[in-house]
CSV table of C-alpha atoms in Angstrom, one decimal:
chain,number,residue,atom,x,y,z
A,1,UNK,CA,0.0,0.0,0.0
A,2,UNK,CA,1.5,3.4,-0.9
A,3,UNK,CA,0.6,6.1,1.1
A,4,UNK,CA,1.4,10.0,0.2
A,5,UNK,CA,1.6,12.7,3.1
A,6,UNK,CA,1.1,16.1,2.6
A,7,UNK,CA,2.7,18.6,5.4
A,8,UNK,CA,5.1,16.7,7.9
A,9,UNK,CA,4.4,18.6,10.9
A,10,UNK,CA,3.6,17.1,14.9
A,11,UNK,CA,-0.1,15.8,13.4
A,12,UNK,CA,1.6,13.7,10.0
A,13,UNK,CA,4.2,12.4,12.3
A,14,UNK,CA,0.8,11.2,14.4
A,15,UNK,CA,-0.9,9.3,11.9
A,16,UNK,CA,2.4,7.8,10.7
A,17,UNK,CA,3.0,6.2,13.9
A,18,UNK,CA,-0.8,4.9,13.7
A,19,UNK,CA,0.2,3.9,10.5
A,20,UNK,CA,3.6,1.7,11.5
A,21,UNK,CA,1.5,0.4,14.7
A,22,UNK,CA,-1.1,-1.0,12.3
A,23,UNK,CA,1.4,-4.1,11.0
A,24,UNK,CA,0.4,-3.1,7.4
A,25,UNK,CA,2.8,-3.2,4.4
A,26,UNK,CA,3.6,0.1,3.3
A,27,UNK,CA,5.1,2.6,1.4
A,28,UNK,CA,5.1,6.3,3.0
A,29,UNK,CA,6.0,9.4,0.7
A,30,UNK,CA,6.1,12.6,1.9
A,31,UNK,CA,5.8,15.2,-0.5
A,32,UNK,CA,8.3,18.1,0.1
A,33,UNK,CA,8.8,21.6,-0.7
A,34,UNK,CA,13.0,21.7,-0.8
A,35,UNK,CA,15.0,18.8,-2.6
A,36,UNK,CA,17.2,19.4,0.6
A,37,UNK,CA,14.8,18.5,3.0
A,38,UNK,CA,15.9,16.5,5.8
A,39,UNK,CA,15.6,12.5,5.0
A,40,UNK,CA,12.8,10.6,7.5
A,41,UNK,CA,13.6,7.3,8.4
A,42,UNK,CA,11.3,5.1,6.6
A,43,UNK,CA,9.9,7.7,4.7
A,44,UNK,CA,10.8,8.7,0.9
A,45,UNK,CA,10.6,11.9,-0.3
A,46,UNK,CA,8.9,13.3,-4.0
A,47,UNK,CA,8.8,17.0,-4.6
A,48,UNK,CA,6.2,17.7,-7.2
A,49,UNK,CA,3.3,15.7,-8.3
A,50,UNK,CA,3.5,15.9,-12.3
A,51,UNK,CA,4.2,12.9,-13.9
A,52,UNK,CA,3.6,10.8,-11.0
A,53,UNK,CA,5.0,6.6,-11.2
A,54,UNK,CA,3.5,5.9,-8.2
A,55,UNK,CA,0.3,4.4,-7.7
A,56,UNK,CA,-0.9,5.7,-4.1
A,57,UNK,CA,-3.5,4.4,-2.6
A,58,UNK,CA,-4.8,6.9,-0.2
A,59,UNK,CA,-3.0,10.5,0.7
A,60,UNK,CA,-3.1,12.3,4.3
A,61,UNK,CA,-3.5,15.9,3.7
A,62,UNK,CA,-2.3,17.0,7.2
A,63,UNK,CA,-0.2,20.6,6.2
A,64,UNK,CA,-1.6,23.6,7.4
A,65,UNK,CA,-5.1,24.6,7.4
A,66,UNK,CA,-5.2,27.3,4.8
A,67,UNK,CA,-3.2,24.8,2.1
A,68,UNK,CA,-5.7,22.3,2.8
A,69,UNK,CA,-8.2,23.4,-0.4
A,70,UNK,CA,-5.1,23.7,-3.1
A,71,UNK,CA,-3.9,20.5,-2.0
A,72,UNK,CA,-7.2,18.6,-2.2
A,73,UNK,CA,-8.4,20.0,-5.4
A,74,UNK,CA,-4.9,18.7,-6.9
A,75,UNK,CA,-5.1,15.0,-5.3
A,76,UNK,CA,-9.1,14.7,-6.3
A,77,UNK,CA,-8.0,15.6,-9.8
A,78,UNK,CA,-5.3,13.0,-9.9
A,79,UNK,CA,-8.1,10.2,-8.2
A,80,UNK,CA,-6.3,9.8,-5.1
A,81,UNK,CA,-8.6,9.0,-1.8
A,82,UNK,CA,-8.1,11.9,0.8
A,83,UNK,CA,-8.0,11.7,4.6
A,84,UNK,CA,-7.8,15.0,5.1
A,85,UNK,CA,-6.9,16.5,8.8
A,86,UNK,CA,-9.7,18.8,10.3
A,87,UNK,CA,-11.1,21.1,9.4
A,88,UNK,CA,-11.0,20.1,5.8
A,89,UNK,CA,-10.7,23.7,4.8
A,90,UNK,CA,-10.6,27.2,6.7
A,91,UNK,CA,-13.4,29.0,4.8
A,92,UNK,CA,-15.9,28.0,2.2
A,93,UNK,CA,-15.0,30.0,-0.7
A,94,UNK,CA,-15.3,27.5,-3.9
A,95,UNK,CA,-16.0,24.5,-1.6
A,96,UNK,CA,-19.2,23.7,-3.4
A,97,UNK,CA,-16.7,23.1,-6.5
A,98,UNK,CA,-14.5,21.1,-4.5
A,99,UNK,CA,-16.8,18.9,-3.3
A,100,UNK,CA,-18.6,18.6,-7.2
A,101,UNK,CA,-15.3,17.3,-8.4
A,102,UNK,CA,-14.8,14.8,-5.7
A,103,UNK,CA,-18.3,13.7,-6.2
A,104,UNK,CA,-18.0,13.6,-9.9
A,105,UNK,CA,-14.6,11.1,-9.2
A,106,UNK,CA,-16.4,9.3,-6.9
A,107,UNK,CA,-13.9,9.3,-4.6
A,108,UNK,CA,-13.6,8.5,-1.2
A,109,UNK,CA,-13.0,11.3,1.4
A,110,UNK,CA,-12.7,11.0,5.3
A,111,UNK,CA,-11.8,14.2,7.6
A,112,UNK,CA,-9.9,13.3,10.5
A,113,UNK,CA,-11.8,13.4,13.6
A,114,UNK,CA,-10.3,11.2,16.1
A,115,UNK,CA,-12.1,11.5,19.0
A,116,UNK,CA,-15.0,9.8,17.4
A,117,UNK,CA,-12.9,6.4,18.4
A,118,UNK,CA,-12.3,7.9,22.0
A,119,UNK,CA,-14.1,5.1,23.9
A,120,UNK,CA,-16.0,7.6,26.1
A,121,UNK,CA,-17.3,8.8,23.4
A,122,UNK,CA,-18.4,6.0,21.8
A,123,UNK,CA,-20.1,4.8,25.2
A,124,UNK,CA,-22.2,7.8,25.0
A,125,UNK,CA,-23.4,7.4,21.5
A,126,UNK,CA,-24.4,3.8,22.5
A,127,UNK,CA,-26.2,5.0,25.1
A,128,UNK,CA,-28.0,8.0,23.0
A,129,UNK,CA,-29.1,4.8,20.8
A,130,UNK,CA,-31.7,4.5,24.0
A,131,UNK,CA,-34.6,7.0,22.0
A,132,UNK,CA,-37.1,6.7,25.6
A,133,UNK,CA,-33.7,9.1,27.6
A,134,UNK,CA,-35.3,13.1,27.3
A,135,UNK,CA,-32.4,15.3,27.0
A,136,UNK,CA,-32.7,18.8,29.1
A,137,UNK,CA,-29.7,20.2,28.1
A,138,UNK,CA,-25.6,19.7,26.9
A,139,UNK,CA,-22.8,21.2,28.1
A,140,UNK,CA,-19.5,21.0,26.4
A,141,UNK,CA,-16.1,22.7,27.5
A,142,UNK,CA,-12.6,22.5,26.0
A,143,UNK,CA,-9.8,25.3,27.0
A,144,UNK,CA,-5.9,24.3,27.4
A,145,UNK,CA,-2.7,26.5,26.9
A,146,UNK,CA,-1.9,27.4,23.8
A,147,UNK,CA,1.9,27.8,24.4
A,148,UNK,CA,1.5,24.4,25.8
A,149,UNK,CA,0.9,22.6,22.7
A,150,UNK,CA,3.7,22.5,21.2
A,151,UNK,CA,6.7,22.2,23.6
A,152,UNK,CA,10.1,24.5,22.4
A,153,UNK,CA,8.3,26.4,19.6
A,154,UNK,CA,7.5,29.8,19.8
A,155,UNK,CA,3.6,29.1,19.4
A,156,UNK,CA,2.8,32.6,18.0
A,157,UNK,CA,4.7,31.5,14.4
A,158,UNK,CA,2.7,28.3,14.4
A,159,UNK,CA,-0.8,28.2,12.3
A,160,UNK,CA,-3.2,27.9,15.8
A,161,UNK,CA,-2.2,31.7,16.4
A,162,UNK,CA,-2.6,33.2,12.8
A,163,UNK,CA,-5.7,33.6,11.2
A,164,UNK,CA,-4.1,33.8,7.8
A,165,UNK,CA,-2.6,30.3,8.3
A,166,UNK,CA,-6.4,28.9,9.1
A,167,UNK,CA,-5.7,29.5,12.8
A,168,UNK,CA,-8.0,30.0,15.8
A,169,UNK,CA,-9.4,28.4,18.5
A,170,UNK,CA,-13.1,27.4,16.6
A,171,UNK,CA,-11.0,26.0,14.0
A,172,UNK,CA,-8.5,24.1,16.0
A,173,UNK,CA,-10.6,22.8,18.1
A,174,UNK,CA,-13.4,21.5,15.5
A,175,UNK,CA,-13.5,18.1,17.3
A,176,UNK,CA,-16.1,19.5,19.7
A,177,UNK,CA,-18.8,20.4,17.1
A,178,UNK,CA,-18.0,17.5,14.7
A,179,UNK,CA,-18.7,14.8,18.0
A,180,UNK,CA,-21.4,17.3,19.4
A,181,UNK,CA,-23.1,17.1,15.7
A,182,UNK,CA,-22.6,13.6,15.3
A,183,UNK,CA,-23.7,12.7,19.0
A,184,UNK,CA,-26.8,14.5,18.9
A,185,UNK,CA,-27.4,15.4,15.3
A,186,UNK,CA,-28.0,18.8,13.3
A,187,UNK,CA,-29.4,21.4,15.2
A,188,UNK,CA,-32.6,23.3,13.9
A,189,UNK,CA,-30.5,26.9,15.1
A,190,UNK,CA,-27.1,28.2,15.6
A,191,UNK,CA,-25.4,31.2,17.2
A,192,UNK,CA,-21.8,32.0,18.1
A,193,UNK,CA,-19.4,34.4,19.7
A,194,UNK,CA,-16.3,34.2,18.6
A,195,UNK,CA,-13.3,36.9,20.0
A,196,UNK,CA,-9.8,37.5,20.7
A,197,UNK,CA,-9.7,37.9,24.3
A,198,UNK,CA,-6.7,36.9,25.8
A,199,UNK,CA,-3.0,38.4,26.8
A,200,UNK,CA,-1.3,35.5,24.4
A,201,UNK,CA,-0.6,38.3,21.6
A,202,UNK,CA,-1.6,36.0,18.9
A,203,UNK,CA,-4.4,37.7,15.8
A,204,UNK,CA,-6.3,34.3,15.5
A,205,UNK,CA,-10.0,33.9,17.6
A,206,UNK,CA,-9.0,32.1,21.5
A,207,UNK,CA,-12.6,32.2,22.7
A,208,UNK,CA,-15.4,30.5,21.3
A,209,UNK,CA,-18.7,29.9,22.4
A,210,UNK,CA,-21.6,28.2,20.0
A,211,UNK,CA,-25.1,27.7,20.8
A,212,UNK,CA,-26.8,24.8,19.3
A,213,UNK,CA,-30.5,24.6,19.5
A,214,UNK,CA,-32.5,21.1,19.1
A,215,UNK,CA,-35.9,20.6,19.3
A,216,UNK,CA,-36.4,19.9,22.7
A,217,UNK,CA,-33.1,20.8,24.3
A,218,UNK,CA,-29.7,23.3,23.7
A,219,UNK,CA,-25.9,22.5,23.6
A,220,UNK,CA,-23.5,25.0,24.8
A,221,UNK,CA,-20.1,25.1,23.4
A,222,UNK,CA,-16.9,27.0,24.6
A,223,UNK,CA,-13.6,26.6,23.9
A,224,UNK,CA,-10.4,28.1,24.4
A,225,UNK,CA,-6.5,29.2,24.0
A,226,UNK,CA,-5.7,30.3,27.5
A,227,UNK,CA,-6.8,27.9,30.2
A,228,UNK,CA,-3.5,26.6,31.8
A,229,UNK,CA,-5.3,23.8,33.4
A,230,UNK,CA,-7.0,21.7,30.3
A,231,UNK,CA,-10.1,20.4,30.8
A,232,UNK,CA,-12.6,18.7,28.1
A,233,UNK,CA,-15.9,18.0,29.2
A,234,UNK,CA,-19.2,16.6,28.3
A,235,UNK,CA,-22.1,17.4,30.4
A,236,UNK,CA,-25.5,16.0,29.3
A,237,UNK,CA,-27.9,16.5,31.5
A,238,UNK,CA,-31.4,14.2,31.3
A,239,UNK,CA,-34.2,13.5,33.1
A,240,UNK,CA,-33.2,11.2,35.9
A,241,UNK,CA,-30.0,11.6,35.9
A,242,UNK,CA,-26.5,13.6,34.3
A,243,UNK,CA,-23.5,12.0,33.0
A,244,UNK,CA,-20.4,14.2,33.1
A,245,UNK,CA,-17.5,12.5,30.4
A,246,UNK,CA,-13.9,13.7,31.1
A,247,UNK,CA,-12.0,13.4,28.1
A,248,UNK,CA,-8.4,13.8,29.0
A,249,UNK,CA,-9.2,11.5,31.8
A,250,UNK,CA,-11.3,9.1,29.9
A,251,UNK,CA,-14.3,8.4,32.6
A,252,UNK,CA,-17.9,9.3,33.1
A,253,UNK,CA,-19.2,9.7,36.4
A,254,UNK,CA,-22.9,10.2,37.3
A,255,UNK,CA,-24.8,13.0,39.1
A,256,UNK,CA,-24.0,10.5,42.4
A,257,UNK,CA,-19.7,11.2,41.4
A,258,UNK,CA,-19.9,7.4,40.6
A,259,UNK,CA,-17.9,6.4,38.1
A,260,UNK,CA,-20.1,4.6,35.4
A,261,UNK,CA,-17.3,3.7,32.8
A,262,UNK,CA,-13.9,4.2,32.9
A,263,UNK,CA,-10.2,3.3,30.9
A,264,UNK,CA,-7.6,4.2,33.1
A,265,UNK,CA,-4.9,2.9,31.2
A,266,UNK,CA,-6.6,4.5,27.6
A,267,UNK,CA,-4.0,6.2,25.5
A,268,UNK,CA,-5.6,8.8,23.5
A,269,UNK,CA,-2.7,7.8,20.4
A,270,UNK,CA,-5.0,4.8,20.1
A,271,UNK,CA,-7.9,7.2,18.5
A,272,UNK,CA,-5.6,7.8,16.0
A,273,UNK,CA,-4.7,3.9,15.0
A,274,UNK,CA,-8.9,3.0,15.4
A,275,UNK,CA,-9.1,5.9,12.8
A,276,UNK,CA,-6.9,5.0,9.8
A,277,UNK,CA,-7.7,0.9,10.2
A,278,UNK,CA,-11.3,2.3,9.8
A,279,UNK,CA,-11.0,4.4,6.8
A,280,UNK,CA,-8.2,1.6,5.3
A,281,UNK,CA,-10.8,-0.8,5.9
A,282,UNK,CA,-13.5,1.8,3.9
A,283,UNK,CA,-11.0,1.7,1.3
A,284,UNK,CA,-10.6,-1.8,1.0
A,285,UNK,CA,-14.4,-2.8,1.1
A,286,UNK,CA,-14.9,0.2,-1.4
A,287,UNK,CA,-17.7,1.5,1.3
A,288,UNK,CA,-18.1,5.2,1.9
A,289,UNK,CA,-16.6,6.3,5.4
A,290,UNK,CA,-18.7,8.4,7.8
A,291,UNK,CA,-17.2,12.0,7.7
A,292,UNK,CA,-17.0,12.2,4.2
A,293,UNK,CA,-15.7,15.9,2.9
A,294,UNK,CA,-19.5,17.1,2.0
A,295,UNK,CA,-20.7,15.6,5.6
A,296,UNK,CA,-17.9,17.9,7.2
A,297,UNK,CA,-18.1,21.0,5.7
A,298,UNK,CA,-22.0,20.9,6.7
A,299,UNK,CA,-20.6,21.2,10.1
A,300,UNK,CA,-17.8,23.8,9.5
A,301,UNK,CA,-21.0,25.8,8.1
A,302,UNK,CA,-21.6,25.9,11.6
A,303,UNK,CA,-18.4,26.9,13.2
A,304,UNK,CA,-17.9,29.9,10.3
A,305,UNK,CA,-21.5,30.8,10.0
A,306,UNK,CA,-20.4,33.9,12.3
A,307,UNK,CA,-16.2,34.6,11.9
């Protein structure tokens, strides 16, 4: 299996080591900007994509945000199946296009949202399955430190903190309306508040708060760049009872602080090695993955309906 990577930062090198832990045979290429790029171990380099000899069998589109649109455009022309890193693009401009050509190919497209395989997650959509549980209301919360991210970088260079880049807190943090959507489904309303309110000295949005009204209940969303404790909650409160799912911990505990399901030794790499045997698996039954490009971009409607 030959696999092509586009962008080689912290997330490729990610989904390459889901990719050697999956005991697959393959080829990785990386496709690089300088012919004196540094060499990766196990990994060949290419530098343009005329004239190709290589038959690839899936690319991951994981450079930054704002590239993401040139990239996939080129790729779907050339019939290559896409996992493309969230969000699949930062604005909408032309995406209706995009997403005609991909659909015209036929091709298969997945946007990389891992914490769909986080087990607590997946607990909790098994147990929204139950259609008799009344939902009063949903809390969601995710703020950590942006300097935090990426240890021994200045963080105000990296894409997060420019908006030009595809930066920003709403965007970086897409995970919690992609699970939130796919959890509960579409919402009949939307509002949002998204601001640059922090001392981090960065131009890209660090607060963001979404309002997502259903028909008999509302999700809250906030997220941030500036808590120095992360935390990344669920909170859905029901009838008889709430469940509160901590993700960084990966438990659940009840309205009674019992804890309901829990994986203390959970790694949260794993969501990234459930993720590509799933779409490989999509590829090789020739089935269409959840998450497909057009099913993603119905959510990022969502998160850029007020930037």
């Amino acid at each position: 299996m030959n696999i092509l990577i586009i962008g080689l930062g912290s997330i490729a090198r990610k989904h390459i080591y889901a990719l050697q832990s999956l005991s697959l045979d393959i080829n990785i290429y990386a496709l690089r900007s300088n012919i004196n790029s540094e060499i990766e171990k196990k990994i060949e380099n290419i530098y343009n994509l005329d004239n190709l000899e290589i038959s690839f069998d899936f690319a991951i589109i994981s450079n930054p945000t704002h590239l993401h649109f040139e990239f996939i455009e080129k790729l779907a022309k050339l019939n290559i199946p896409l996992f493309i890193e969230k969000p699949a693009v930062h604005n909408l401009k032309d995406i209706g296009e995009l997403i005609k050509l991909i659909e015209s190919k036929r091709l298969i497209t997945y946007v990389a949202c891992n914490l769909r395989f986080h087990p607590c997650i997946g607990y909790l959509k098994n147990k929204l399955s139950d259609e008799y549980l009344k939902i009063n209301e949903v809390n969601v919360y995710c703020g950590s430190y942006l300097p935090d991210w990426r240890p021994n970088v200045d963080f105000r260079k990296v894409y997060s903190a420019n908006a030009s880049m595809g930066g920003g807190v709403h965007l970086d943090l897409f995970h919690e309306l992609d699970y939130v959507n796919w959890l509960f489904g579409t919402p009949n309303q939307t509002n949002s508040t998204l601001r640059n309110v922090s001392s981090l000295q960065i131009n890209a949005i660090d607060y963001a708060n979404y309002i997502l009204e259903y028909s008999t209940f509302t999700a809250n969303i906030v997220l941030n760049y500036y808590r120095k404790k992360a935390k990344r909650v669920i909170e859905v409160v029901f009838d008889n009872e709430i469940l509160e799912v901590d993700l960084i911990n990966s438990k659940i505990v009840d309205n009674n602080d019992e804890i309901i399901f829990e994986t203390p030794n959970f790694d949260i790499r794993n969501t990234y090695n459930y993720q590509l045997d799933y779409f490989i698996n999509c590829l090789k039954e020739n089935i269409a993955p959840m998450n497909s490009l057009r099913e993603s971009v119905e959510i990022l409607k969502i998160v850029l309906k007020d930037e």
